[in-house]
Short mmCIF file of N, CA and C in Angstrom, two decimals:
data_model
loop_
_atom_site.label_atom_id
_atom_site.label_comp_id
_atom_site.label_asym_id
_atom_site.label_seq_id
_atom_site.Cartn_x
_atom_site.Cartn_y
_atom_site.Cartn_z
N UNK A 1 155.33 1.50 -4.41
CA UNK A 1 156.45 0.97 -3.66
C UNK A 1 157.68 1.86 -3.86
N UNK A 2 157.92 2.16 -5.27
CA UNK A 2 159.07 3.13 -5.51
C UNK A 2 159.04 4.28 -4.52
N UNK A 3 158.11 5.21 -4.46
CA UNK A 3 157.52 6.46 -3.99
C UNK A 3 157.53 5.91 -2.37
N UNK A 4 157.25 5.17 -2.19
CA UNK A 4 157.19 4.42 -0.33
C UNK A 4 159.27 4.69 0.10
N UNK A 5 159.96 4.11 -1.26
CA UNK A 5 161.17 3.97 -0.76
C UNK A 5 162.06 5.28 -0.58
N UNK A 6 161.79 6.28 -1.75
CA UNK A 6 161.92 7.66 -1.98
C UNK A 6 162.07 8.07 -1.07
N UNK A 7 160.44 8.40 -0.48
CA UNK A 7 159.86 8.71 0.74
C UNK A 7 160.82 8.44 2.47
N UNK A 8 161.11 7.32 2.20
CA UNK A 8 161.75 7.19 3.55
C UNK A 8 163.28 7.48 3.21
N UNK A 9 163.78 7.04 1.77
CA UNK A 9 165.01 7.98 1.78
C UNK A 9 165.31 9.68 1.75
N UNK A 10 164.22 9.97 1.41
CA UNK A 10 163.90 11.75 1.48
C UNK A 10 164.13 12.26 3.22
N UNK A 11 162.70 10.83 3.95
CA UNK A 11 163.42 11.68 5.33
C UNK A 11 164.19 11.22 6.06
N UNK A 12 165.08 10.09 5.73
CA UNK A 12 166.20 9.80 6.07
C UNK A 12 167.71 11.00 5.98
N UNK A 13 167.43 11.18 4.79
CA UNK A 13 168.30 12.36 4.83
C UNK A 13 168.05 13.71 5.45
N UNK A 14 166.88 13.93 5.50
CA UNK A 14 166.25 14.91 6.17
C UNK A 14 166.89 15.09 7.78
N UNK A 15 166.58 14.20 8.24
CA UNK A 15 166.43 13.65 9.95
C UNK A 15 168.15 13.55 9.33
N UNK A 16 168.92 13.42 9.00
CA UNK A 16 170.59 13.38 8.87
C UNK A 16 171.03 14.79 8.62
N UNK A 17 170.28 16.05 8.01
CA UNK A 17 170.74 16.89 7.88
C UNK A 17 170.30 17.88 8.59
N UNK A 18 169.11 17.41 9.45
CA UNK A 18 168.55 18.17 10.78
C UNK A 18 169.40 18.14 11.76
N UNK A 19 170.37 16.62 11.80
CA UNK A 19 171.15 16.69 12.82
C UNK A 19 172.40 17.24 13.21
N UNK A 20 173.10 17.13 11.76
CA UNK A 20 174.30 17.84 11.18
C UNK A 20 173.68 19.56 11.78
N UNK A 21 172.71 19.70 11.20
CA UNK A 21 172.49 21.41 11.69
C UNK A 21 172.45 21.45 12.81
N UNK A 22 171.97 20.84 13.94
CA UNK A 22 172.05 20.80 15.38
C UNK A 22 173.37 20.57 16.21
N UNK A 23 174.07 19.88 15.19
CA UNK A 23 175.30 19.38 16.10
C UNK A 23 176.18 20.46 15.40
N UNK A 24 176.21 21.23 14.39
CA UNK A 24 177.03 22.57 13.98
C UNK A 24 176.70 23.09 14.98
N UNK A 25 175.59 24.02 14.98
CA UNK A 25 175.05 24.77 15.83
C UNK A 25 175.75 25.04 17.47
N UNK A 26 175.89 23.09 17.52
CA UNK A 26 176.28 23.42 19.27
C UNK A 26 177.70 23.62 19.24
N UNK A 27 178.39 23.05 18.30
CA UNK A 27 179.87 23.44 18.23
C UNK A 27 180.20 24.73 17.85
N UNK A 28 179.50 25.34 17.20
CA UNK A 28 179.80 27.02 17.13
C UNK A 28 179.77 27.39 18.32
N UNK A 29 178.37 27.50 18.92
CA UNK A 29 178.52 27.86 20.36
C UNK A 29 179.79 27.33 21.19
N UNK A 30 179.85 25.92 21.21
CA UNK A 30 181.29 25.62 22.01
C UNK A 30 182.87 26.75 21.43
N UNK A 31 182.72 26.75 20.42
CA UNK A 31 183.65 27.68 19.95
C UNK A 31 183.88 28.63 20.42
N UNK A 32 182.63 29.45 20.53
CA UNK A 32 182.48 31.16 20.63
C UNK A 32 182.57 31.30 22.43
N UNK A 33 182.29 30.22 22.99
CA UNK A 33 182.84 29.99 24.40
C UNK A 33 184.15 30.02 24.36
N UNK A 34 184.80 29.12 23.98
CA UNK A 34 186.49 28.85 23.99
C UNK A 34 187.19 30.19 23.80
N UNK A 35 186.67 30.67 22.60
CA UNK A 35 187.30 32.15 22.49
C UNK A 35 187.07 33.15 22.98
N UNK A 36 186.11 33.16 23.80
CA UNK A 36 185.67 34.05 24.53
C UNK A 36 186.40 33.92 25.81
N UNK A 37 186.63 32.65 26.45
CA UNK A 37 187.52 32.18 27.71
C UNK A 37 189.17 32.65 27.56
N UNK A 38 189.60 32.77 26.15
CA UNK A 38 190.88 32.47 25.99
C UNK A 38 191.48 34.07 25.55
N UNK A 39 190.26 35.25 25.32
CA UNK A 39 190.51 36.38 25.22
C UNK A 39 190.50 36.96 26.60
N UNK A 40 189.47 36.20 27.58
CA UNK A 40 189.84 36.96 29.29
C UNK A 40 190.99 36.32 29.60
N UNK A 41 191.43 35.08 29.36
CA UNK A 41 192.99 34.81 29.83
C UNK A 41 193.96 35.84 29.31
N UNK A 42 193.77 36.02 27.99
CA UNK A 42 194.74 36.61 27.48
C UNK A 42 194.84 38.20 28.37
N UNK A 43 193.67 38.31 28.43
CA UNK A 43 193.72 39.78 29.21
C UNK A 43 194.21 39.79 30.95
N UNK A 44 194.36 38.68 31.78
CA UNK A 44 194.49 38.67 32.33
C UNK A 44 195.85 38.27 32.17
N UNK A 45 196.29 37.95 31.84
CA UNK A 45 198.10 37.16 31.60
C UNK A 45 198.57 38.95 31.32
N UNK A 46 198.01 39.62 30.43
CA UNK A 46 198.40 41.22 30.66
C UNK A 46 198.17 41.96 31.64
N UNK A 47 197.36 41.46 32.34
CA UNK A 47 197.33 42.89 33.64
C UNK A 47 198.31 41.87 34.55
N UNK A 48 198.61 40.66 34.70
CA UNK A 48 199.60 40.36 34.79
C UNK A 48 200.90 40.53 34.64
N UNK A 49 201.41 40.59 33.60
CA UNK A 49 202.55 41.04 32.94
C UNK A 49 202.60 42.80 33.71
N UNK A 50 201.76 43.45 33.13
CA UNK A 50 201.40 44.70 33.77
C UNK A 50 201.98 44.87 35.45
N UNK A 51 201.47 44.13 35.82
CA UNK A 51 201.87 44.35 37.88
C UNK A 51 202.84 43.94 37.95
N UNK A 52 203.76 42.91 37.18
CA UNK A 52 204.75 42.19 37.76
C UNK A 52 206.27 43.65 36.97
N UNK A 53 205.84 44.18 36.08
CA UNK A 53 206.79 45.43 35.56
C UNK A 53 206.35 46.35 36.44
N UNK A 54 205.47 46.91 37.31
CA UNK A 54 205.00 48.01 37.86
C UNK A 54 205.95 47.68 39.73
N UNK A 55 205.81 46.61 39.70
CA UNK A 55 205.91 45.89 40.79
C UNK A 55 207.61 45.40 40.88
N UNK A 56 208.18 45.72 40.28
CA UNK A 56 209.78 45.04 39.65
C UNK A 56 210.86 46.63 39.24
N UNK A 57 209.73 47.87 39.57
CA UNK A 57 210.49 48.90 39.22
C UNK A 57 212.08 49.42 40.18
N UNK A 58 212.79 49.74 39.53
CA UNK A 58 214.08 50.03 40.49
C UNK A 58 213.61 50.78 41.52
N UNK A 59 213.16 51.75 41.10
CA UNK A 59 213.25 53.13 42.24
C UNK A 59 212.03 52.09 43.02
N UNK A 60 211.19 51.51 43.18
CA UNK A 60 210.64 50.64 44.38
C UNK A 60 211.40 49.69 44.85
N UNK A 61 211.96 48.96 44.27
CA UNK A 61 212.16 47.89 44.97
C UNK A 61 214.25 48.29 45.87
N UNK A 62 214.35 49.95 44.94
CA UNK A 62 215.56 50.10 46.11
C UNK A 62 214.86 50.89 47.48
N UNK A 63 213.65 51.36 47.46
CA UNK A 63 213.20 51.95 48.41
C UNK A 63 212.78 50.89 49.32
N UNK A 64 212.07 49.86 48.76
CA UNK A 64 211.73 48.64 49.88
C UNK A 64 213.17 47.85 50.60
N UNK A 65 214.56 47.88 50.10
CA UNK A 65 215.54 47.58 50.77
C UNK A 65 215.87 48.59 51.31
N UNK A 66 215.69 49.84 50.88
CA UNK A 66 216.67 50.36 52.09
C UNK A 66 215.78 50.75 53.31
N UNK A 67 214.42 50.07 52.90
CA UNK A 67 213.32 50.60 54.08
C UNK A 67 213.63 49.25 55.07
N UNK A 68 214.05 47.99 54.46
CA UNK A 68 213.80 46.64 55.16
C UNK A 68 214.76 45.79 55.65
N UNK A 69 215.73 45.72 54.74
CA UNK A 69 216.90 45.08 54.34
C UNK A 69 218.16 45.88 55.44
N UNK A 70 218.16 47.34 55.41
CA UNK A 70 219.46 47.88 56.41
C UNK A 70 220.64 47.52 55.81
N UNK A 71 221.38 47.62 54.71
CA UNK A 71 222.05 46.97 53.98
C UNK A 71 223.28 48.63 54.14
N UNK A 72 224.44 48.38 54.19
CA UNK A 72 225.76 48.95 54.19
C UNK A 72 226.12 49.00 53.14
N UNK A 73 227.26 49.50 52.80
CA UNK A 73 228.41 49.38 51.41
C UNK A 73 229.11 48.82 52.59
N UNK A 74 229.82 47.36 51.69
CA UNK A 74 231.17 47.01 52.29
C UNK A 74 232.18 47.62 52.29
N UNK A 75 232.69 47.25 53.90
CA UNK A 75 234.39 48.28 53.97
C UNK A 75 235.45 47.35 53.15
N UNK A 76 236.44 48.16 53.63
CA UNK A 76 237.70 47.15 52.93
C UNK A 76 238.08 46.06 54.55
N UNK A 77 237.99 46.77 55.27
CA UNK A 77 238.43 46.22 56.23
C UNK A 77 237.53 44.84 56.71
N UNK A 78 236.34 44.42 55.55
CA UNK A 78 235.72 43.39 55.98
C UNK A 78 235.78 42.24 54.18
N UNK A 79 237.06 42.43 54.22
CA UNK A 79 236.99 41.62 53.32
C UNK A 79 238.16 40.87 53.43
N UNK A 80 238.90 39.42 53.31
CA UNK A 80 239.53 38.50 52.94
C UNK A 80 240.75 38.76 51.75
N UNK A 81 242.28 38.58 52.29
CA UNK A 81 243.01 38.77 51.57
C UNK A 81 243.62 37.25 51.39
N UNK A 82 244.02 37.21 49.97
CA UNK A 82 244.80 35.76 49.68
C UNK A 82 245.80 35.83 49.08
N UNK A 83 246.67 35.33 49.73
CA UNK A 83 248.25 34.85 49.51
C UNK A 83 247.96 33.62 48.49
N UNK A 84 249.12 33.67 47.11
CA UNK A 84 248.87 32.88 46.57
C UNK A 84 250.69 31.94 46.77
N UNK A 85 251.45 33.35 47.62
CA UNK A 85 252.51 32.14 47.24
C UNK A 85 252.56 31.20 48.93
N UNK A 86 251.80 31.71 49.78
CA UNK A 86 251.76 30.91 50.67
C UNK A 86 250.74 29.72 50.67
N UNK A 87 249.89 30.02 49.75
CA UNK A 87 248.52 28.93 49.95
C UNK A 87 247.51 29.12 51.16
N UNK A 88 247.43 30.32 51.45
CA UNK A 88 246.21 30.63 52.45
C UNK A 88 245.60 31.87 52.82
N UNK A 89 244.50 32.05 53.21
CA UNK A 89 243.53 33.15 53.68
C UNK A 89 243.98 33.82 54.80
N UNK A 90 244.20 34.82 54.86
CA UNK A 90 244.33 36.16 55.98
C UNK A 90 243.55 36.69 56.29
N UNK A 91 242.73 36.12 57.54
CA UNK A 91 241.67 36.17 58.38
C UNK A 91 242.23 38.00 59.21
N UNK A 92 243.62 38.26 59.73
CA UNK A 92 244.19 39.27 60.02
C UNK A 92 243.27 40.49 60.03
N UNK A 93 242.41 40.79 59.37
CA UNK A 93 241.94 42.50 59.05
C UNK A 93 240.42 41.85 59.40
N UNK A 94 240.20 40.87 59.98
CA UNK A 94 238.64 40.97 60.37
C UNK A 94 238.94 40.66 61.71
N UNK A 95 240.08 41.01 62.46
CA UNK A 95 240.12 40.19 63.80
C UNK A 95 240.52 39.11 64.47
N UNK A 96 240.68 38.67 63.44
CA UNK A 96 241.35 36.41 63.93
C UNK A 96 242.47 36.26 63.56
N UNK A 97 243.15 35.94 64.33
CA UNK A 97 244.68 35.71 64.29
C UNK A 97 245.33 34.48 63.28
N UNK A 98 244.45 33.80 63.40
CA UNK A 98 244.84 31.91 62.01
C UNK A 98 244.58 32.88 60.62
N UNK A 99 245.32 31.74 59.88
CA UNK A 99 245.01 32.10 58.47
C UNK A 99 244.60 30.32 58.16
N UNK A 100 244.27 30.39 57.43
CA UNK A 100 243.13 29.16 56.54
C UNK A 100 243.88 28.57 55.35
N UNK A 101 244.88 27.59 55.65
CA UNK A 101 245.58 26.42 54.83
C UNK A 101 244.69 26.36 53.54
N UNK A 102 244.76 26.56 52.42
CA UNK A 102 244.03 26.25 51.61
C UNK A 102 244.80 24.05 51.40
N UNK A 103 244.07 23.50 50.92
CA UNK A 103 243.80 22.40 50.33
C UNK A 103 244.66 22.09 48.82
N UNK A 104 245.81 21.43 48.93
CA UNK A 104 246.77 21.24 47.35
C UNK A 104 246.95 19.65 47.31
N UNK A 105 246.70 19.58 45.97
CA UNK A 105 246.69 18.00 45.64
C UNK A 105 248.47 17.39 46.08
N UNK A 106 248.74 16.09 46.58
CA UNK A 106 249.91 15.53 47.33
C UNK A 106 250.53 15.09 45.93
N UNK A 107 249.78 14.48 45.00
CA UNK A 107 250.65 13.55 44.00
C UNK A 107 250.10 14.80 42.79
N UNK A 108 250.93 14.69 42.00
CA UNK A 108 250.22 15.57 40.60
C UNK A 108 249.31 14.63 39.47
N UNK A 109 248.66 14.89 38.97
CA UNK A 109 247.74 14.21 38.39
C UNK A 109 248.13 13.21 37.25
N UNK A 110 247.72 12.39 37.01
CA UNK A 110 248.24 10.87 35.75
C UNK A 110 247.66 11.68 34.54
N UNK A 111 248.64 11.61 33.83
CA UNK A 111 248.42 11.87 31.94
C UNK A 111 247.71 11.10 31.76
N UNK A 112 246.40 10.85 30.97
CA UNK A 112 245.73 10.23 30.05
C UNK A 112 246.71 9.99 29.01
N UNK A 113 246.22 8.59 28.60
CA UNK A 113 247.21 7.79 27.78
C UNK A 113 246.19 7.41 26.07
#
């Protein structure tokens, strides 16, 4: 009877440490997947990084404006002069005769108490 109980505790543990080895086994593998997935990301987040500096260079991206864009240097004569002791914009040097009231508060503001 002793040897009967042994016996089934022998392959009780047996059949428990067969399984432990099987279920390691598959989690290594799950592992060696994960890191294997997370070294092509990584490599791809660099050829990434890679195109977006190759792709972001000055001397291209001033050649693609001045190929696309048609872009000027501003004159003087297209820019906005402001009077500060009159309170308004001088439309005058682009052509338009009004000047542009700027907006001043009527009452002056309440002290916090």
């Amino acid at each position: 009877m002793k040897n009967k109980v042994l016996f089934s505790l022998f392959l009780l543990i047996s059949i428990s440490a067969y399984q432990t080895s099987i279920s390691t086994r598959e989690k290594t593998k799950e592992l060696s997947i994960i890191k294997e997935t997370l070294r092509v990301e990584r490599n791809r987040k660099n050829v990434l990084i890679a195109d977006w500096a190759y792709l972001n260079r000055l001397e291209r991206l001033e050649k693609l404006s001045n190929k696309h864009l048609n872009l000027t240097s501003i004159k003087p004569s297209q820019t906005l002069t402001f009077s500060a002791d009159n309170k308004s914009i001088n439309f005058s040097n682009l052509g338009f005769k009004q000047k542009l009231a700027l907006a001043t508060p009527s009452k002056k503001p309440k002290k916090l108490t």
